[in-house]
């Protein structure tokens, strides 16, 4: 998978992110960091019903997604963050599948970047 395809499929802004970070290699490097612990922490906190930890993880995910130009992920994480900020775990549980879906899509795309030949 190409970086361009990953951003197109994930509803992201690759051009803006490349300009902000100074090149595609840097974007790829930071994407590897995104695929790390934040989503796992969110998943665990949501599973445990821990509003405080889920809020922190969702808020971090929102910020990282914004910095990386992953607009759909940012929007989904932002909506989830606001439900958690209000302490509304019922709404958060209803919103979480959208966040999980886009995070999995991006993480799978990131995994394909590593060994992928140019498409």
mmCIF file with all atom_site columns, C-alpha atoms in Angstrom:
data_model
loop_
_atom_site.group_PDB
_atom_site.id
_atom_site.type_symbol
_atom_site.label_atom_id
_atom_site.label_alt_id
_atom_site.label_comp_id
_atom_site.label_asym_id
_atom_site.label_entity_id
_atom_site.label_seq_id
_atom_site.pdbx_PDB_ins_code
_atom_site.Cartn_x
_atom_site.Cartn_y
_atom_site.Cartn_z
_atom_site.occupancy
_atom_site.B_iso_or_equiv
_atom_site.pdbx_formal_charge
_atom_site.auth_seq_id
_atom_site.auth_comp_id
_atom_site.auth_asym_id
_atom_site.auth_atom_id
_atom_site.pdbx_PDB_model_num
ATOM 1   C CA . UNK A 1 1   ? 0.000   0.000  0.000  1.00 0.00 ? 1   UNK A CA 1
ATOM 2   C CA . UNK A 1 2   ? 1.207   3.494  -0.766 1.00 0.00 ? 2   UNK A CA 1
ATOM 3   C CA . UNK A 1 3   ? 1.063   6.346  1.695  1.00 0.00 ? 3   UNK A CA 1
ATOM 4   C CA . UNK A 1 4   ? -1.233  8.208  -0.696 1.00 0.00 ? 4   UNK A CA 1
ATOM 5   C CA . UNK A 1 5   ? -3.678  5.307  -0.794 1.00 0.00 ? 5   UNK A CA 1
ATOM 6   C CA . UNK A 1 6   ? -3.657  4.927  2.992  1.00 0.00 ? 6   UNK A CA 1
ATOM 7   C CA . UNK A 1 7   ? -4.559  8.599  3.432  1.00 0.00 ? 7   UNK A CA 1
ATOM 8   C CA . UNK A 1 8   ? -7.187  8.504  0.690  1.00 0.00 ? 8   UNK A CA 1
ATOM 9   C CA . UNK A 1 9   ? -8.893  5.437  2.161  1.00 0.00 ? 9   UNK A CA 1
ATOM 10  C CA . UNK A 1 10  ? -8.663  6.774  5.725  1.00 0.00 ? 10  UNK A CA 1
ATOM 11  C CA . UNK A 1 11  ? -10.090 10.176 4.806  1.00 0.00 ? 11  UNK A CA 1
ATOM 12  C CA . UNK A 1 12  ? -6.863  12.013 5.537  1.00 0.00 ? 12  UNK A CA 1
ATOM 13  C CA . UNK A 1 13  ? -4.953  15.033 4.291  1.00 0.00 ? 13  UNK A CA 1
ATOM 14  C CA . UNK A 1 14  ? -1.597  13.702 3.102  1.00 0.00 ? 14  UNK A CA 1
ATOM 15  C CA . UNK A 1 15  ? -0.469  16.906 1.362  1.00 0.00 ? 15  UNK A CA 1
ATOM 16  C CA . UNK A 1 16  ? -1.032  19.016 4.455  1.00 0.00 ? 16  UNK A CA 1
ATOM 17  C CA . UNK A 1 17  ? 0.654   16.453 6.677  1.00 0.00 ? 17  UNK A CA 1
ATOM 18  C CA . UNK A 1 18  ? 3.686   16.156 4.385  1.00 0.00 ? 18  UNK A CA 1
ATOM 19  C CA . UNK A 1 19  ? 4.006   19.942 4.327  1.00 0.00 ? 19  UNK A CA 1
ATOM 20  C CA . UNK A 1 20  ? 3.683   20.158 8.118  1.00 0.00 ? 20  UNK A CA 1
ATOM 21  C CA . UNK A 1 21  ? 6.108   17.317 8.895  1.00 0.00 ? 21  UNK A CA 1
ATOM 22  C CA . UNK A 1 22  ? 8.594   17.946 6.098  1.00 0.00 ? 22  UNK A CA 1
ATOM 23  C CA . UNK A 1 23  ? 8.319   14.874 3.913  1.00 0.00 ? 23  UNK A CA 1
ATOM 24  C CA . UNK A 1 24  ? 6.721   11.498 3.357  1.00 0.00 ? 24  UNK A CA 1
ATOM 25  C CA . UNK A 1 25  ? 9.470   9.631  5.231  1.00 0.00 ? 25  UNK A CA 1
ATOM 26  C CA . UNK A 1 26  ? 8.676   11.603 8.375  1.00 0.00 ? 26  UNK A CA 1
ATOM 27  C CA . UNK A 1 27  ? 4.960   10.969 7.912  1.00 0.00 ? 27  UNK A CA 1
ATOM 28  C CA . UNK A 1 28  ? 5.634   7.238  7.691  1.00 0.00 ? 28  UNK A CA 1
ATOM 29  C CA . UNK A 1 29  ? 7.843   7.344  10.795 1.00 0.00 ? 29  UNK A CA 1
ATOM 30  C CA . UNK A 1 30  ? 5.178   9.152  12.838 1.00 0.00 ? 30  UNK A CA 1
ATOM 31  C CA . UNK A 1 31  ? 2.470   6.802  11.549 1.00 0.00 ? 31  UNK A CA 1
ATOM 32  C CA . UNK A 1 32  ? 4.449   3.921  13.036 1.00 0.00 ? 32  UNK A CA 1
ATOM 33  C CA . UNK A 1 33  ? 4.201   5.665  16.415 1.00 0.00 ? 33  UNK A CA 1
ATOM 34  C CA . UNK A 1 34  ? 0.447   6.105  15.948 1.00 0.00 ? 34  UNK A CA 1
ATOM 35  C CA . UNK A 1 35  ? 0.044   2.374  15.491 1.00 0.00 ? 35  UNK A CA 1
ATOM 36  C CA . UNK A 1 36  ? 1.475   1.891  18.988 1.00 0.00 ? 36  UNK A CA 1
ATOM 37  C CA . UNK A 1 37  ? -0.124  1.965  22.392 1.00 0.00 ? 37  UNK A CA 1
ATOM 38  C CA . UNK A 1 38  ? -2.789  4.679  22.293 1.00 0.00 ? 38  UNK A CA 1
ATOM 39  C CA . UNK A 1 39  ? -5.465  2.603  20.601 1.00 0.00 ? 39  UNK A CA 1
ATOM 40  C CA . UNK A 1 40  ? -4.670  -0.411 22.799 1.00 0.00 ? 40  UNK A CA 1
ATOM 41  C CA . UNK A 1 41  ? -5.051  1.785  25.884 1.00 0.00 ? 41  UNK A CA 1
ATOM 42  C CA . UNK A 1 42  ? -8.396  3.087  24.600 1.00 0.00 ? 42  UNK A CA 1
ATOM 43  C CA . UNK A 1 43  ? -9.634  -0.418 23.865 1.00 0.00 ? 43  UNK A CA 1
ATOM 44  C CA . UNK A 1 44  ? -8.650  -1.656 27.345 1.00 0.00 ? 44  UNK A CA 1
ATOM 45  C CA . UNK A 1 45  ? -10.202 1.351  29.103 1.00 0.00 ? 45  UNK A CA 1
ATOM 46  C CA . UNK A 1 46  ? -13.451 1.041  27.165 1.00 0.00 ? 46  UNK A CA 1
ATOM 47  C CA . UNK A 1 47  ? -13.586 -2.679 27.915 1.00 0.00 ? 47  UNK A CA 1
ATOM 48  C CA . UNK A 1 48  ? -13.046 -1.992 31.619 1.00 0.00 ? 48  UNK A CA 1
ATOM 49  C CA . UNK A 1 49  ? -15.555 0.874  31.660 1.00 0.00 ? 49  UNK A CA 1
ATOM 50  C CA . UNK A 1 50  ? -12.847 3.239  32.945 1.00 0.00 ? 50  UNK A CA 1
ATOM 51  C CA . UNK A 1 51  ? -14.100 6.680  31.897 1.00 0.00 ? 51  UNK A CA 1
ATOM 52  C CA . UNK A 1 52  ? -10.980 8.539  33.066 1.00 0.00 ? 52  UNK A CA 1
ATOM 53  C CA . UNK A 1 53  ? -8.475  6.346  31.230 1.00 0.00 ? 53  UNK A CA 1
ATOM 54  C CA . UNK A 1 54  ? -10.707 6.114  28.169 1.00 0.00 ? 54  UNK A CA 1
ATOM 55  C CA . UNK A 1 55  ? -10.991 9.907  28.079 1.00 0.00 ? 55  UNK A CA 1
ATOM 56  C CA . UNK A 1 56  ? -7.212  10.335 28.237 1.00 0.00 ? 56  UNK A CA 1
ATOM 57  C CA . UNK A 1 57  ? -6.633  7.769  25.500 1.00 0.00 ? 57  UNK A CA 1
ATOM 58  C CA . UNK A 1 58  ? -9.391  9.166  23.251 1.00 0.00 ? 58  UNK A CA 1
ATOM 59  C CA . UNK A 1 59  ? -8.115  12.704 23.748 1.00 0.00 ? 59  UNK A CA 1
ATOM 60  C CA . UNK A 1 60  ? -4.562  11.622 22.879 1.00 0.00 ? 60  UNK A CA 1
ATOM 61  C CA . UNK A 1 61  ? -5.817  9.757  19.823 1.00 0.00 ? 61  UNK A CA 1
ATOM 62  C CA . UNK A 1 62  ? -7.750  12.835 18.713 1.00 0.00 ? 62  UNK A CA 1
ATOM 63  C CA . UNK A 1 63  ? -4.647  15.010 18.979 1.00 0.00 ? 63  UNK A CA 1
ATOM 64  C CA . UNK A 1 64  ? -2.349  12.558 17.230 1.00 0.00 ? 64  UNK A CA 1
ATOM 65  C CA . UNK A 1 65  ? -4.890  12.062 14.448 1.00 0.00 ? 65  UNK A CA 1
ATOM 66  C CA . UNK A 1 66  ? -5.186  15.835 14.022 1.00 0.00 ? 66  UNK A CA 1
ATOM 67  C CA . UNK A 1 67  ? -1.419  16.246 13.818 1.00 0.00 ? 67  UNK A CA 1
ATOM 68  C CA . UNK A 1 68  ? -1.184  13.412 11.311 1.00 0.00 ? 68  UNK A CA 1
ATOM 69  C CA . UNK A 1 69  ? -3.980  14.790 9.125  1.00 0.00 ? 69  UNK A CA 1
ATOM 70  C CA . UNK A 1 70  ? -6.178  11.732 9.691  1.00 0.00 ? 70  UNK A CA 1
ATOM 71  C CA . UNK A 1 71  ? -9.381  13.712 9.613  1.00 0.00 ? 71  UNK A CA 1
ATOM 72  C CA . UNK A 1 72  ? -11.948 10.899 9.895  1.00 0.00 ? 72  UNK A CA 1
ATOM 73  C CA . UNK A 1 73  ? -10.070 9.426  12.842 1.00 0.00 ? 73  UNK A CA 1
ATOM 74  C CA . UNK A 1 74  ? -9.857  12.858 14.443 1.00 0.00 ? 74  UNK A CA 1
ATOM 75  C CA . UNK A 1 75  ? -13.600 13.442 14.057 1.00 0.00 ? 75  UNK A CA 1
ATOM 76  C CA . UNK A 1 76  ? -14.529 10.032 15.473 1.00 0.00 ? 76  UNK A CA 1
ATOM 77  C CA . UNK A 1 77  ? -12.096 10.380 18.388 1.00 0.00 ? 77  UNK A CA 1
ATOM 78  C CA . UNK A 1 78  ? -13.307 13.927 19.066 1.00 0.00 ? 78  UNK A CA 1
ATOM 79  C CA . UNK A 1 79  ? -16.932 12.825 19.340 1.00 0.00 ? 79  UNK A CA 1
ATOM 80  C CA . UNK A 1 80  ? -15.910 9.982  21.645 1.00 0.00 ? 80  UNK A CA 1
ATOM 81  C CA . UNK A 1 81  ? -13.759 12.344 23.732 1.00 0.00 ? 81  UNK A CA 1
ATOM 82  C CA . UNK A 1 82  ? -16.694 14.673 24.329 1.00 0.00 ? 82  UNK A CA 1
ATOM 83  C CA . UNK A 1 83  ? -18.961 11.829 25.467 1.00 0.00 ? 83  UNK A CA 1
ATOM 84  C CA . UNK A 1 84  ? -16.258 10.674 27.866 1.00 0.00 ? 84  UNK A CA 1
ATOM 85  C CA . UNK A 1 85  ? -15.600 14.239 29.047 1.00 0.00 ? 85  UNK A CA 1
ATOM 86  C CA . UNK A 1 86  ? -19.270 14.335 30.062 1.00 0.00 ? 86  UNK A CA 1
ATOM 87  C CA . UNK A 1 87  ? -18.860 10.988 31.841 1.00 0.00 ? 87  UNK A CA 1
ATOM 88  C CA . UNK A 1 88  ? -21.421 9.379  29.528 1.00 0.00 ? 88  UNK A CA 1
ATOM 89  C CA . UNK A 1 89  ? -20.097 5.836  29.134 1.00 0.00 ? 89  UNK A CA 1
ATOM 90  C CA . UNK A 1 90  ? -23.333 4.660  27.477 1.00 0.00 ? 90  UNK A CA 1
ATOM 91  C CA . UNK A 1 91  ? -22.875 7.170  24.649 1.00 0.00 ? 91  UNK A CA 1
ATOM 92  C CA . UNK A 1 92  ? -19.159 6.415  24.528 1.00 0.00 ? 92  UNK A CA 1
ATOM 93  C CA . UNK A 1 93  ? -19.866 2.711  24.077 1.00 0.00 ? 93  UNK A CA 1
ATOM 94  C CA . UNK A 1 94  ? -22.199 3.553  21.191 1.00 0.00 ? 94  UNK A CA 1
ATOM 95  C CA . UNK A 1 95  ? -19.552 5.803  19.578 1.00 0.00 ? 95  UNK A CA 1
ATOM 96  C CA . UNK A 1 96  ? -16.580 3.511  20.147 1.00 0.00 ? 96  UNK A CA 1
ATOM 97  C CA . UNK A 1 97  ? -17.177 1.115  17.192 1.00 0.00 ? 97  UNK A CA 1
ATOM 98  C CA . UNK A 1 98  ? -16.660 3.984  14.714 1.00 0.00 ? 98  UNK A CA 1
ATOM 99  C CA . UNK A 1 99  ? -13.352 4.858  16.377 1.00 0.00 ? 99  UNK A CA 1
ATOM 100 C CA . UNK A 1 100 ? -12.310 1.218  16.462 1.00 0.00 ? 100 UNK A CA 1
ATOM 101 C CA . UNK A 1 101 ? -13.155 0.784  12.785 1.00 0.00 ? 101 UNK A CA 1
ATOM 102 C CA . UNK A 1 102 ? -11.103 3.734  11.540 1.00 0.00 ? 102 UNK A CA 1
ATOM 103 C CA . UNK A 1 103 ? -8.220  2.914  13.886 1.00 0.00 ? 103 UNK A CA 1
ATOM 104 C CA . UNK A 1 104 ? -8.108  -0.660 12.617 1.00 0.00 ? 104 UNK A CA 1
ATOM 105 C CA . UNK A 1 105 ? -8.250  0.551  9.023  1.00 0.00 ? 105 UNK A CA 1
ATOM 106 C CA . UNK A 1 106 ? -5.338  2.935  9.582  1.00 0.00 ? 106 UNK A CA 1
ATOM 107 C CA . UNK A 1 107 ? -3.318  0.396  11.587 1.00 0.00 ? 107 UNK A CA 1
ATOM 108 C CA . UNK A 1 108 ? -3.796  -2.218 8.852  1.00 0.00 ? 108 UNK A CA 1
ATOM 109 C CA . UNK A 1 109 ? -2.718  0.323  6.242  1.00 0.00 ? 109 UNK A CA 1
ATOM 110 C CA . UNK A 1 110 ? 0.364   1.208  8.288  1.00 0.00 ? 110 UNK A CA 1
ATOM 111 C CA . UNK A 1 111 ? 1.269   -2.480 8.528  1.00 0.00 ? 111 UNK A CA 1
ATOM 112 C CA . UNK A 1 112 ? 1.052   -2.746 4.750  1.00 0.00 ? 112 UNK A CA 1
ATOM 113 C CA . UNK A 1 113 ? 3.379   0.226  4.251  1.00 0.00 ? 113 UNK A CA 1
ATOM 114 C CA . UNK A 1 114 ? 6.371   -1.604 5.716  1.00 0.00 ? 114 UNK A CA 1
ATOM 115 C CA . UNK A 1 115 ? 6.984   -4.242 3.087  1.00 0.00 ? 115 UNK A CA 1
ATOM 116 C CA . UNK A 1 116 ? 4.779   -3.023 0.303  1.00 0.00 ? 116 UNK A CA 1
ATOM 117 C CA . UNK A 1 117 ? 6.086   -2.551 -3.179 1.00 0.00 ? 117 UNK A CA 1
ATOM 118 C CA . UNK A 1 118 ? 4.935   0.519  -5.070 1.00 0.00 ? 118 UNK A CA 1
ATOM 119 C CA . UNK A 1 119 ? 1.442   0.041  -6.382 1.00 0.00 ? 119 UNK A CA 1
#
